[in-house]
Amino acid sequence: MQAVKSAVAKPRVFVTRHVPYILEQLRAANVDVEAFEREDVAIPRDELLARVSSCDGILCMLTDRIDGEVLASAGPNLKVVSTMSVGYNHIVVDDCRAQGVMIGFTPGVLDTSTAETAVALTFMAKRHAVASVNSAKTGDWGVWQPFQYCGTDVEGSTVGIVGLGRIGAKYARIMKDAFRCRILYSGPREKPEVAGPLGAQFCSLEELLGASDIVSVHCPLTQATRHLFNSDTLPRMKPSAVLVNTSRGPVVDQNALYDALVGKQLAAAGLDVTDPEPLPTDDKLFTLPNCTIFPHIGSATIKTRQAMADIAVRNVLAGVRGETLPHAV
């Protein structure tokens, strides 16, 4: 008589980056885990396609494009794609839905850290921080001059927020409470339930650009918002205003931004996101003293990144077990 199999095969999860914090949690669960061997580089496309074969779940990063080709390589066992990010533009949602593959993401845990990053960029731009630091480094400091290094005040500024979601609202709260700023916002619709406690006023994008001392971008990347800030919209800002972007790089046309900064159509910019990422070191934006560029550190606190990893793990484990995802797209 044929022996009965003593155990059911464990679900197989492939992780696209070697992140020990994630791997430890998955290995403690009742799943088989395989991972790309490096943490400092994204998995090459050909290796991704080869290694997802026959897996039940994929835990990916925002650097990994997950589309129909990846799903086909994974095969019919694939149940879930879990990304360690709140954004999911790198995942072709329609392809996943067509194959019945669930998608998990990590909302709600990076609001504070990203809003704080926007505040940091606001001060970097308003107070000419990059030029000042470079001056000190190069020995150009020189004798004290009454108006040397002078920027403009943050306190009492009019702040225009493009996209009053969770992160935009958190940024608005900080700017209002700590620096007594007036808050304007624009978007596809009014949000009285969010705007009311902030005293925020809804207006068109054109009105916002013309009235704001600080424009902070928090909208998602869609067809409607791609290059929302361009050669037409950027010149509508005050010449003394600054632009801060912690949303997605392609929301800003970087060639138009360069021209606007050089042409003094706006005073400065602070970017945590660029197009592409990483931004090549020879990009012309790096030559400008009035442009601060961070390497996408919006969520880069230990607390936030661990929370994101925790959600990504819970999503992928729920998916491979046929359960409802804690945070599904």
mmCIF file of C-alpha atoms in Angstrom:
data_model
loop_
_atom_site.group_PDB
_atom_site.id
_atom_site.type_symbol
_atom_site.label_atom_id
_atom_site.label_comp_id
_atom_site.label_asym_id
_atom_site.label_seq_id
_atom_site.Cartn_x
_atom_site.Cartn_y
_atom_site.Cartn_z
ATOM 1 C CA MET A 1 0.000 0.000 0.000
ATOM 2 C CA GLN A 2 1.426 3.393 -0.981
ATOM 3 C CA ALA A 3 2.582 5.445 1.991
ATOM 4 C CA VAL A 4 0.481 8.460 2.819
ATOM 5 C CA LYS A 5 2.390 11.753 2.607
ATOM 6 C CA SER A 6 3.110 12.880 6.149
ATOM 7 C CA ALA A 7 3.165 16.571 5.472
ATOM 8 C CA VAL A 8 1.672 19.084 3.107
ATOM 9 C CA ALA A 9 4.161 21.141 1.132
ATOM 10 C CA LYS A 10 4.784 24.535 2.690
ATOM 11 C CA PRO A 11 3.921 27.692 0.749
ATOM 12 C CA ARG A 12 6.943 29.187 -0.993
ATOM 13 C CA VAL A 13 7.720 32.908 -0.649
ATOM 14 C CA PHE A 14 10.325 34.736 -2.699
ATOM 15 C CA VAL A 15 11.770 37.990 -1.302
ATOM 16 C CA THR A 16 13.375 40.298 -3.856
ATOM 17 C CA ARG A 17 15.929 41.796 -1.452
ATOM 18 C CA HIS A 18 18.065 40.356 1.351
ATOM 19 C CA VAL A 19 16.574 42.139 4.363
ATOM 20 C CA PRO A 20 17.432 40.191 7.535
ATOM 21 C CA TYR A 21 14.588 41.773 9.527
ATOM 22 C CA ILE A 22 12.072 40.418 6.988
ATOM 23 C CA LEU A 23 13.733 37.046 6.493
ATOM 24 C CA GLU A 24 13.833 36.338 10.222
ATOM 25 C CA GLN A 25 10.064 36.792 10.488
ATOM 26 C CA LEU A 26 9.288 34.678 7.438
ATOM 27 C CA ARG A 27 11.597 31.864 8.515
ATOM 28 C CA ALA A 28 9.797 31.753 11.853
ATOM 29 C CA ALA A 29 6.520 31.182 10.005
ATOM 30 C CA ASN A 30 5.490 27.923 8.407
ATOM 31 C CA VAL A 31 6.694 28.815 4.885
ATOM 32 C CA ASP A 32 9.676 28.086 2.678
ATOM 33 C CA VAL A 33 11.651 31.281 2.053
ATOM 34 C CA GLU A 34 14.071 32.168 -0.709
ATOM 35 C CA ALA A 35 15.607 35.608 -1.216
ATOM 36 C CA PHE A 36 17.856 37.540 -3.530
ATOM 37 C CA GLU A 37 21.258 37.530 -1.855
ATOM 38 C CA ARG A 38 21.932 41.282 -1.730
ATOM 39 C CA GLU A 39 20.392 44.217 0.119
ATOM 40 C CA ASP A 40 22.335 47.034 -1.539
ATOM 41 C CA VAL A 41 21.159 46.496 -5.134
ATOM 42 C CA ALA A 42 17.855 45.683 -6.794
ATOM 43 C CA ILE A 43 17.436 42.193 -8.191
ATOM 44 C CA PRO A 44 18.207 42.093 -11.942
ATOM 45 C CA ARG A 45 15.174 41.585 -14.122
ATOM 46 C CA ASP A 46 16.301 38.275 -15.608
ATOM 47 C CA GLU A 47 17.043 36.861 -12.174
ATOM 48 C CA LEU A 48 13.667 38.016 -10.858
ATOM 49 C CA LEU A 49 11.906 36.209 -13.706
ATOM 50 C CA ALA A 50 13.876 33.023 -13.078
ATOM 51 C CA ARG A 51 13.580 32.895 -9.307
ATOM 52 C CA VAL A 52 9.857 33.541 -8.870
ATOM 53 C CA SER A 53 9.043 30.290 -10.635
ATOM 54 C CA SER A 54 6.461 28.204 -8.740
ATOM 55 C CA CYS A 55 6.304 30.563 -5.757
ATOM 56 C CA ASP A 56 3.080 31.192 -3.849
ATOM 57 C CA GLY A 57 3.963 34.704 -2.752
ATOM 58 C CA ILE A 58 6.341 37.512 -3.712
ATOM 59 C CA LEU A 59 7.515 40.131 -1.219
ATOM 60 C CA CYS A 60 8.986 42.939 -3.305
ATOM 61 C CA MET A 61 10.418 46.434 -3.042
ATOM 62 C CA LEU A 62 9.365 49.575 -4.917
ATOM 63 C CA THR A 63 12.357 49.040 -7.235
ATOM 64 C CA ASP A 64 10.866 45.849 -8.683
ATOM 65 C CA ARG A 65 8.422 46.040 -11.580
ATOM 66 C CA ILE A 66 5.786 43.366 -11.155
ATOM 67 C CA ASP A 67 3.830 42.846 -14.371
ATOM 68 C CA GLY A 68 2.305 40.136 -16.511
ATOM 69 C CA GLU A 69 5.714 38.775 -17.445
ATOM 70 C CA VAL A 70 6.628 38.231 -13.794
ATOM 71 C CA LEU A 71 3.238 36.673 -13.075
ATOM 72 C CA ALA A 72 3.653 34.295 -15.997
ATOM 73 C CA SER A 73 7.117 33.322 -14.760
ATOM 74 C CA ALA A 74 5.742 32.664 -11.287
ATOM 75 C CA GLY A 75 3.009 30.421 -12.620
ATOM 76 C CA PRO A 76 -0.451 29.452 -11.372
ATOM 77 C CA ASN A 77 0.590 28.964 -7.730
ATOM 78 C CA LEU A 78 1.112 32.689 -7.198
ATOM 79 C CA LYS A 79 -1.507 34.086 -4.838
ATOM 80 C CA VAL A 80 -0.098 37.382 -3.551
ATOM 81 C CA VAL A 81 2.366 40.173 -4.269
ATOM 82 C CA SER A 82 3.259 42.167 -1.148
ATOM 83 C CA THR A 83 5.283 45.351 -1.549
ATOM 84 C CA MET A 84 7.206 47.038 1.264
ATOM 85 C CA SER A 85 5.945 50.450 0.223
ATOM 86 C CA VAL A 86 2.841 52.594 0.353
ATOM 87 C CA GLY A 87 3.146 53.346 -3.361
ATOM 88 C CA TYR A 88 2.420 50.599 -5.863
ATOM 89 C CA ASN A 89 3.071 52.237 -9.229
ATOM 90 C CA HIS A 90 5.689 49.529 -9.852
ATOM 91 C CA ILE A 91 2.968 46.867 -9.793
ATOM 92 C CA VAL A 92 0.667 46.514 -12.800
ATOM 93 C CA VAL A 93 -2.576 46.192 -10.876
ATOM 94 C CA ASP A 94 -4.660 45.140 -13.878
ATOM 95 C CA ASP A 95 -2.304 42.259 -14.645
ATOM 96 C CA CYS A 96 -2.557 41.014 -11.059
ATOM 97 C CA ARG A 97 -6.326 41.303 -10.996
ATOM 98 C CA ALA A 98 -6.611 39.439 -14.286
ATOM 99 C CA GLN A 99 -4.673 36.547 -12.740
ATOM 100 C CA GLY A 100 -6.486 36.683 -9.398
ATOM 101 C CA VAL A 101 -3.311 37.719 -7.569
ATOM 102 C CA MET A 102 -3.824 39.800 -4.439
ATOM 103 C CA ILE A 103 -1.700 42.925 -3.853
ATOM 104 C CA GLY A 104 -0.593 44.098 -0.427
ATOM 105 C CA PHE A 105 0.921 47.481 0.456
ATOM 106 C CA THR A 106 1.914 49.386 3.613
ATOM 107 C CA PRO A 107 -0.294 52.441 4.190
ATOM 108 C CA GLY A 108 -0.663 54.531 7.307
ATOM 109 C CA VAL A 109 2.735 53.959 8.926
ATOM 110 C CA LEU A 110 4.941 56.508 7.186
ATOM 111 C CA ASP A 111 2.777 59.611 7.486
ATOM 112 C CA THR A 112 4.802 61.248 10.246
ATOM 113 C CA SER A 113 8.255 60.381 8.922
ATOM 114 C CA THR A 114 7.427 61.600 5.399
ATOM 115 C CA ALA A 115 5.784 64.766 6.694
ATOM 116 C CA GLU A 116 8.878 65.432 8.800
ATOM 117 C CA THR A 117 11.009 64.993 5.685
ATOM 118 C CA ALA A 118 8.867 67.583 3.910
ATOM 119 C CA VAL A 119 9.377 69.958 6.833
ATOM 120 C CA ALA A 120 13.139 69.406 6.660
ATOM 121 C CA LEU A 121 13.166 70.141 2.929
ATOM 122 C CA THR A 122 11.047 73.224 3.531
ATOM 123 C CA PHE A 123 13.669 74.670 5.841
ATOM 124 C CA MET A 124 16.515 73.576 3.566
ATOM 125 C CA ALA A 125 14.901 75.480 0.696
ATOM 126 C CA LYS A 126 13.687 78.521 2.600
ATOM 127 C CA ARG A 127 16.941 79.108 4.486
ATOM 128 C CA HIS A 128 19.446 78.396 1.670
ATOM 129 C CA ALA A 129 20.926 75.522 3.642
ATOM 130 C CA VAL A 130 22.835 73.819 0.807
ATOM 131 C CA ALA A 131 24.578 77.019 -0.287
ATOM 132 C CA SER A 132 25.374 77.860 3.316
ATOM 133 C CA VAL A 133 26.842 74.431 4.097
ATOM 134 C CA ASN A 134 28.923 74.507 0.910
ATOM 135 C CA SER A 135 30.179 77.982 1.781
ATOM 136 C CA ALA A 136 31.362 76.787 5.178
ATOM 137 C CA LYS A 137 33.012 73.683 3.666
ATOM 138 C CA THR A 138 34.886 75.558 0.972
ATOM 139 C CA GLY A 139 36.092 78.397 3.182
ATOM 140 C CA ASP A 140 34.002 81.046 1.412
ATOM 141 C CA TRP A 141 32.405 82.029 4.691
ATOM 142 C CA GLY A 142 34.414 85.221 4.969
ATOM 143 C CA VAL A 143 33.631 88.240 7.084
ATOM 144 C CA TRP A 144 30.103 88.635 8.437
ATOM 145 C CA GLN A 145 27.895 90.520 6.018
ATOM 146 C CA PRO A 146 24.504 91.947 7.001
ATOM 147 C CA PHE A 147 22.502 90.158 4.273
ATOM 148 C CA GLN A 148 24.746 87.187 3.467
ATOM 149 C CA TYR A 149 23.002 83.781 3.462
ATOM 150 C CA CYS A 150 19.614 85.369 4.091
ATOM 151 C CA GLY A 151 16.604 83.257 3.243
ATOM 152 C CA THR A 152 12.975 83.882 4.050
ATOM 153 C CA ASP A 153 10.926 83.103 7.160
ATOM 154 C CA VAL A 154 8.870 79.945 7.470
ATOM 155 C CA GLU A 155 6.739 81.233 10.322
ATOM 156 C CA GLY A 156 3.605 82.957 9.094
ATOM 157 C CA SER A 157 3.992 81.687 5.520
ATOM 158 C CA THR A 158 1.128 80.671 3.281
ATOM 159 C CA VAL A 159 1.519 76.955 2.592
ATOM 160 C CA GLY A 160 -0.132 75.366 -0.430
ATOM 161 C CA ILE A 161 -0.617 71.611 -0.184
ATOM 162 C CA VAL A 162 -1.258 69.667 -3.366
ATOM 163 C CA GLY A 163 -3.005 66.522 -2.156
ATOM 164 C CA LEU A 164 -4.483 66.694 1.343
ATOM 165 C CA GLY A 165 -4.201 63.002 2.155
ATOM 166 C CA ARG A 166 -2.759 61.549 5.337
ATOM 167 C CA ILE A 167 0.782 62.793 4.727
ATOM 168 C CA GLY A 168 -0.327 66.168 3.395
ATOM 169 C CA ALA A 169 -2.604 66.655 6.408
ATOM 170 C CA LYS A 170 0.192 65.724 8.826
ATOM 171 C CA TYR A 171 2.523 68.226 7.161
ATOM 172 C CA ALA A 172 -0.208 70.865 7.291
ATOM 173 C CA ARG A 173 -0.756 70.246 11.003
ATOM 174 C CA ILE A 174 2.953 70.691 11.754
ATOM 175 C CA MET A 175 3.178 73.871 9.690
ATOM 176 C CA LYS A 176 0.029 75.343 11.215
ATOM 177 C CA ASP A 177 0.644 74.463 14.848
ATOM 178 C CA ALA A 178 4.403 74.997 15.042
ATOM 179 C CA PHE A 179 4.867 77.870 12.599
ATOM 180 C CA ARG A 180 1.460 79.577 12.453
ATOM 181 C CA CYS A 181 1.169 79.073 8.708
ATOM 182 C CA ARG A 182 -1.959 79.661 6.654
ATOM 183 C CA ILE A 183 -2.970 76.482 4.826
ATOM 184 C CA LEU A 184 -4.364 76.240 1.292
ATOM 185 C CA TYR A 185 -4.970 72.967 -0.495
ATOM 186 C CA SER A 186 -5.944 71.699 -3.932
ATOM 187 C CA GLY A 187 -6.968 68.341 -5.293
ATOM 188 C CA PRO A 188 -9.745 66.580 -7.186
ATOM 189 C CA ARG A 189 -12.297 67.352 -4.458
ATOM 190 C CA GLU A 190 -12.792 69.249 -1.233
ATOM 191 C CA LYS A 191 -12.102 67.425 2.023
ATOM 192 C CA PRO A 192 -13.978 69.323 4.720
ATOM 193 C CA GLU A 193 -13.540 66.528 7.253
ATOM 194 C CA VAL A 194 -9.749 66.890 6.983
ATOM 195 C CA ALA A 195 -9.497 70.591 6.154
ATOM 196 C CA GLY A 196 -11.875 71.816 8.846
ATOM 197 C CA PRO A 197 -9.662 71.146 11.895
ATOM 198 C CA LEU A 198 -6.710 72.650 10.004
ATOM 199 C CA GLY A 199 -8.555 75.777 8.946
ATOM 200 C CA ALA A 200 -7.401 74.868 5.429
ATOM 201 C CA GLN A 201 -8.980 76.577 2.439
ATOM 202 C CA PHE A 202 -9.743 74.684 -0.765
ATOM 203 C CA CYS A 203 -8.787 76.398 -4.028
ATOM 204 C CA SER A 204 -7.748 75.665 -7.590
ATOM 205 C CA LEU A 205 -4.163 74.746 -8.345
ATOM 206 C CA GLU A 206 -3.688 78.044 -10.163
ATOM 207 C CA GLU A 207 -4.927 80.021 -7.145
ATOM 208 C CA LEU A 208 -2.744 77.965 -4.825
ATOM 209 C CA LEU A 209 0.396 78.524 -6.889
ATOM 210 C CA GLY A 210 -0.139 82.251 -7.042
ATOM 211 C CA ALA A 211 -0.786 82.687 -3.327
ATOM 212 C CA SER A 212 1.639 80.269 -1.646
ATOM 213 C CA ASP A 213 5.079 80.935 -0.195
ATOM 214 C CA ILE A 214 5.627 77.191 0.118
ATOM 215 C CA VAL A 215 4.105 74.592 -2.218
ATOM 216 C CA SER A 216 4.337 71.046 -0.839
ATOM 217 C CA VAL A 217 3.383 68.135 -3.095
ATOM 218 C CA HIS A 218 1.670 65.074 -1.597
ATOM 219 C CA CYS A 219 -0.498 63.761 -4.449
ATOM 220 C CA PRO A 220 -0.286 60.240 -5.913
ATOM 221 C CA LEU A 221 1.258 59.644 -9.319
ATOM 222 C CA THR A 222 -1.500 59.195 -11.913
ATOM 223 C CA GLN A 223 -1.937 60.123 -15.546
ATOM 224 C CA ALA A 224 -3.500 63.372 -14.351
ATOM 225 C CA THR A 225 -0.619 64.276 -12.016
ATOM 226 C CA ARG A 226 2.337 63.207 -14.171
ATOM 227 C CA HIS A 227 4.345 66.404 -14.864
ATOM 228 C CA LEU A 228 1.696 68.407 -13.016
ATOM 229 C CA PHE A 229 4.509 70.847 -12.291
ATOM 230 C CA ASN A 230 5.800 71.855 -15.694
ATOM 231 C CA SER A 231 6.847 74.827 -17.839
ATOM 232 C CA ASP A 232 3.295 76.153 -17.639
ATOM 233 C CA THR A 233 2.528 75.722 -13.941
ATOM 234 C CA LEU A 234 5.913 76.456 -12.335
ATOM 235 C CA PRO A 235 6.082 80.093 -13.576
ATOM 236 C CA ARG A 236 2.734 80.699 -11.856
ATOM 237 C CA MET A 237 4.442 80.407 -8.487
ATOM 238 C CA LYS A 238 5.743 83.456 -6.654
ATOM 239 C CA PRO A 239 9.409 84.223 -7.489
ATOM 240 C CA SER A 240 10.039 84.086 -3.723
ATOM 241 C CA ALA A 241 8.285 80.722 -3.255
ATOM 242 C CA VAL A 242 9.768 77.259 -2.775
ATOM 243 C CA LEU A 243 8.601 73.889 -4.094
ATOM 244 C CA VAL A 244 8.840 70.730 -1.954
ATOM 245 C CA ASN A 245 8.142 67.283 -3.397
ATOM 246 C CA THR A 246 7.943 64.154 -1.237
ATOM 247 C CA SER A 247 5.324 62.351 -3.376
ATOM 248 C CA ARG A 248 6.651 60.828 -6.624
ATOM 249 C CA GLY A 249 9.396 62.112 -8.903
ATOM 250 C CA PRO A 250 7.443 62.199 -12.183
ATOM 251 C CA VAL A 251 4.910 64.632 -10.701
ATOM 252 C CA VAL A 252 7.544 67.290 -11.464
ATOM 253 C CA ASP A 253 9.029 67.890 -14.917
ATOM 254 C CA GLN A 254 12.646 68.231 -13.824
ATOM 255 C CA ASN A 255 13.778 70.012 -16.987
ATOM 256 C CA ALA A 256 11.097 72.628 -16.404
ATOM 257 C CA LEU A 257 12.086 72.846 -12.736
ATOM 258 C CA TYR A 258 15.715 73.458 -13.668
ATOM 259 C CA ASP A 259 14.719 76.246 -16.061
ATOM 260 C CA ALA A 260 12.434 77.815 -13.445
ATOM 261 C CA LEU A 261 15.161 77.781 -10.787
ATOM 262 C CA VAL A 262 17.802 79.185 -13.131
ATOM 263 C CA GLY A 263 15.362 81.793 -14.432
ATOM 264 C CA LYS A 264 14.417 82.805 -10.873
ATOM 265 C CA GLN A 265 10.759 81.985 -11.495
ATOM 266 C CA LEU A 266 10.845 80.432 -8.037
ATOM 267 C CA ALA A 267 13.390 80.751 -5.246
ATOM 268 C CA ALA A 268 14.278 77.158 -4.417
ATOM 269 C CA ALA A 269 13.201 73.530 -4.451
ATOM 270 C CA GLY A 270 13.535 70.551 -2.137
ATOM 271 C CA LEU A 271 13.114 67.066 -3.583
ATOM 272 C CA ASP A 272 12.992 63.738 -1.778
ATOM 273 C CA VAL A 273 11.847 61.995 -4.954
ATOM 274 C CA THR A 274 13.234 62.263 -8.474
ATOM 275 C CA ASP A 275 12.836 60.772 -11.924
ATOM 276 C CA PRO A 276 14.737 58.488 -12.239
ATOM 277 C CA GLU A 277 15.905 57.175 -8.898
ATOM 278 C CA PRO A 278 18.751 57.242 -8.145
ATOM 279 C CA LEU A 279 19.249 60.543 -9.942
ATOM 280 C CA PRO A 280 22.526 60.404 -11.941
ATOM 281 C CA THR A 281 25.285 62.367 -10.250
ATOM 282 C CA ASP A 282 25.817 64.436 -13.394
ATOM 283 C CA ASP A 283 22.192 65.632 -13.459
ATOM 284 C CA LYS A 284 22.050 69.387 -13.899
ATOM 285 C CA LEU A 285 19.816 69.854 -10.849
ATOM 286 C CA PHE A 286 22.813 68.948 -8.676
ATOM 287 C CA THR A 287 24.652 72.001 -10.016
ATOM 288 C CA LEU A 288 22.116 74.416 -8.509
ATOM 289 C CA PRO A 289 22.738 75.878 -5.049
ATOM 290 C CA ASN A 290 19.009 76.461 -4.623
ATOM 291 C CA CYS A 291 17.976 72.836 -5.148
ATOM 292 C CA THR A 292 18.173 70.332 -2.281
ATOM 293 C CA ILE A 293 17.918 66.657 -3.237
ATOM 294 C CA PHE A 294 17.503 63.807 -0.759
ATOM 295 C CA PRO A 295 17.904 60.114 -1.768
ATOM 296 C CA HIS A 296 14.243 59.242 -1.117
ATOM 297 C CA ILE A 297 14.460 59.146 2.677
ATOM 298 C CA GLY A 298 10.837 60.068 3.403
ATOM 299 C CA SER A 299 10.133 56.912 5.398
ATOM 300 C CA ALA A 300 13.716 56.396 6.548
ATOM 301 C CA THR A 301 13.363 56.034 10.277
ATOM 302 C CA ILE A 302 13.982 52.710 11.975
ATOM 303 C CA LYS A 303 10.503 52.706 13.522
ATOM 304 C CA THR A 304 8.791 53.403 10.202
ATOM 305 C CA ARG A 305 10.784 50.953 8.099
ATOM 306 C CA GLN A 306 10.249 48.169 10.642
ATOM 307 C CA ALA A 307 6.517 48.901 10.648
ATOM 308 C CA MET A 308 6.484 48.749 6.840
ATOM 309 C CA ALA A 309 8.344 45.435 6.896
ATOM 310 C CA ASP A 310 5.945 44.038 9.501
ATOM 311 C CA ILE A 311 2.921 44.863 7.325
ATOM 312 C CA ALA A 312 4.581 43.472 4.182
ATOM 313 C CA VAL A 313 5.271 40.194 5.993
ATOM 314 C CA ARG A 314 1.731 39.958 7.366
ATOM 315 C CA ASN A 315 0.325 40.632 3.900
ATOM 316 C CA VAL A 316 2.364 37.953 2.162
ATOM 317 C CA LEU A 317 1.707 35.364 4.874
ATOM 318 C CA ALA A 318 -2.034 36.015 4.761
ATOM 319 C CA GLY A 319 -1.992 35.760 0.976
ATOM 320 C CA VAL A 320 -0.195 32.432 0.742
ATOM 321 C CA ARG A 321 -2.557 31.026 3.367
ATOM 322 C CA GLY A 322 -5.621 32.144 1.423
ATOM 323 C CA GLU A 323 -6.622 34.691 4.052
ATOM 324 C CA THR A 324 -7.750 38.316 3.652
ATOM 325 C CA LEU A 325 -4.777 40.683 3.458
ATOM 326 C CA PRO A 326 -4.480 43.162 6.351
ATOM 327 C CA HIS A 327 -3.760 45.917 3.817
ATOM 328 C CA ALA A 328 -4.866 45.137 0.265
ATOM 329 C CA VAL A 329 -4.882 47.381 -2.801
#
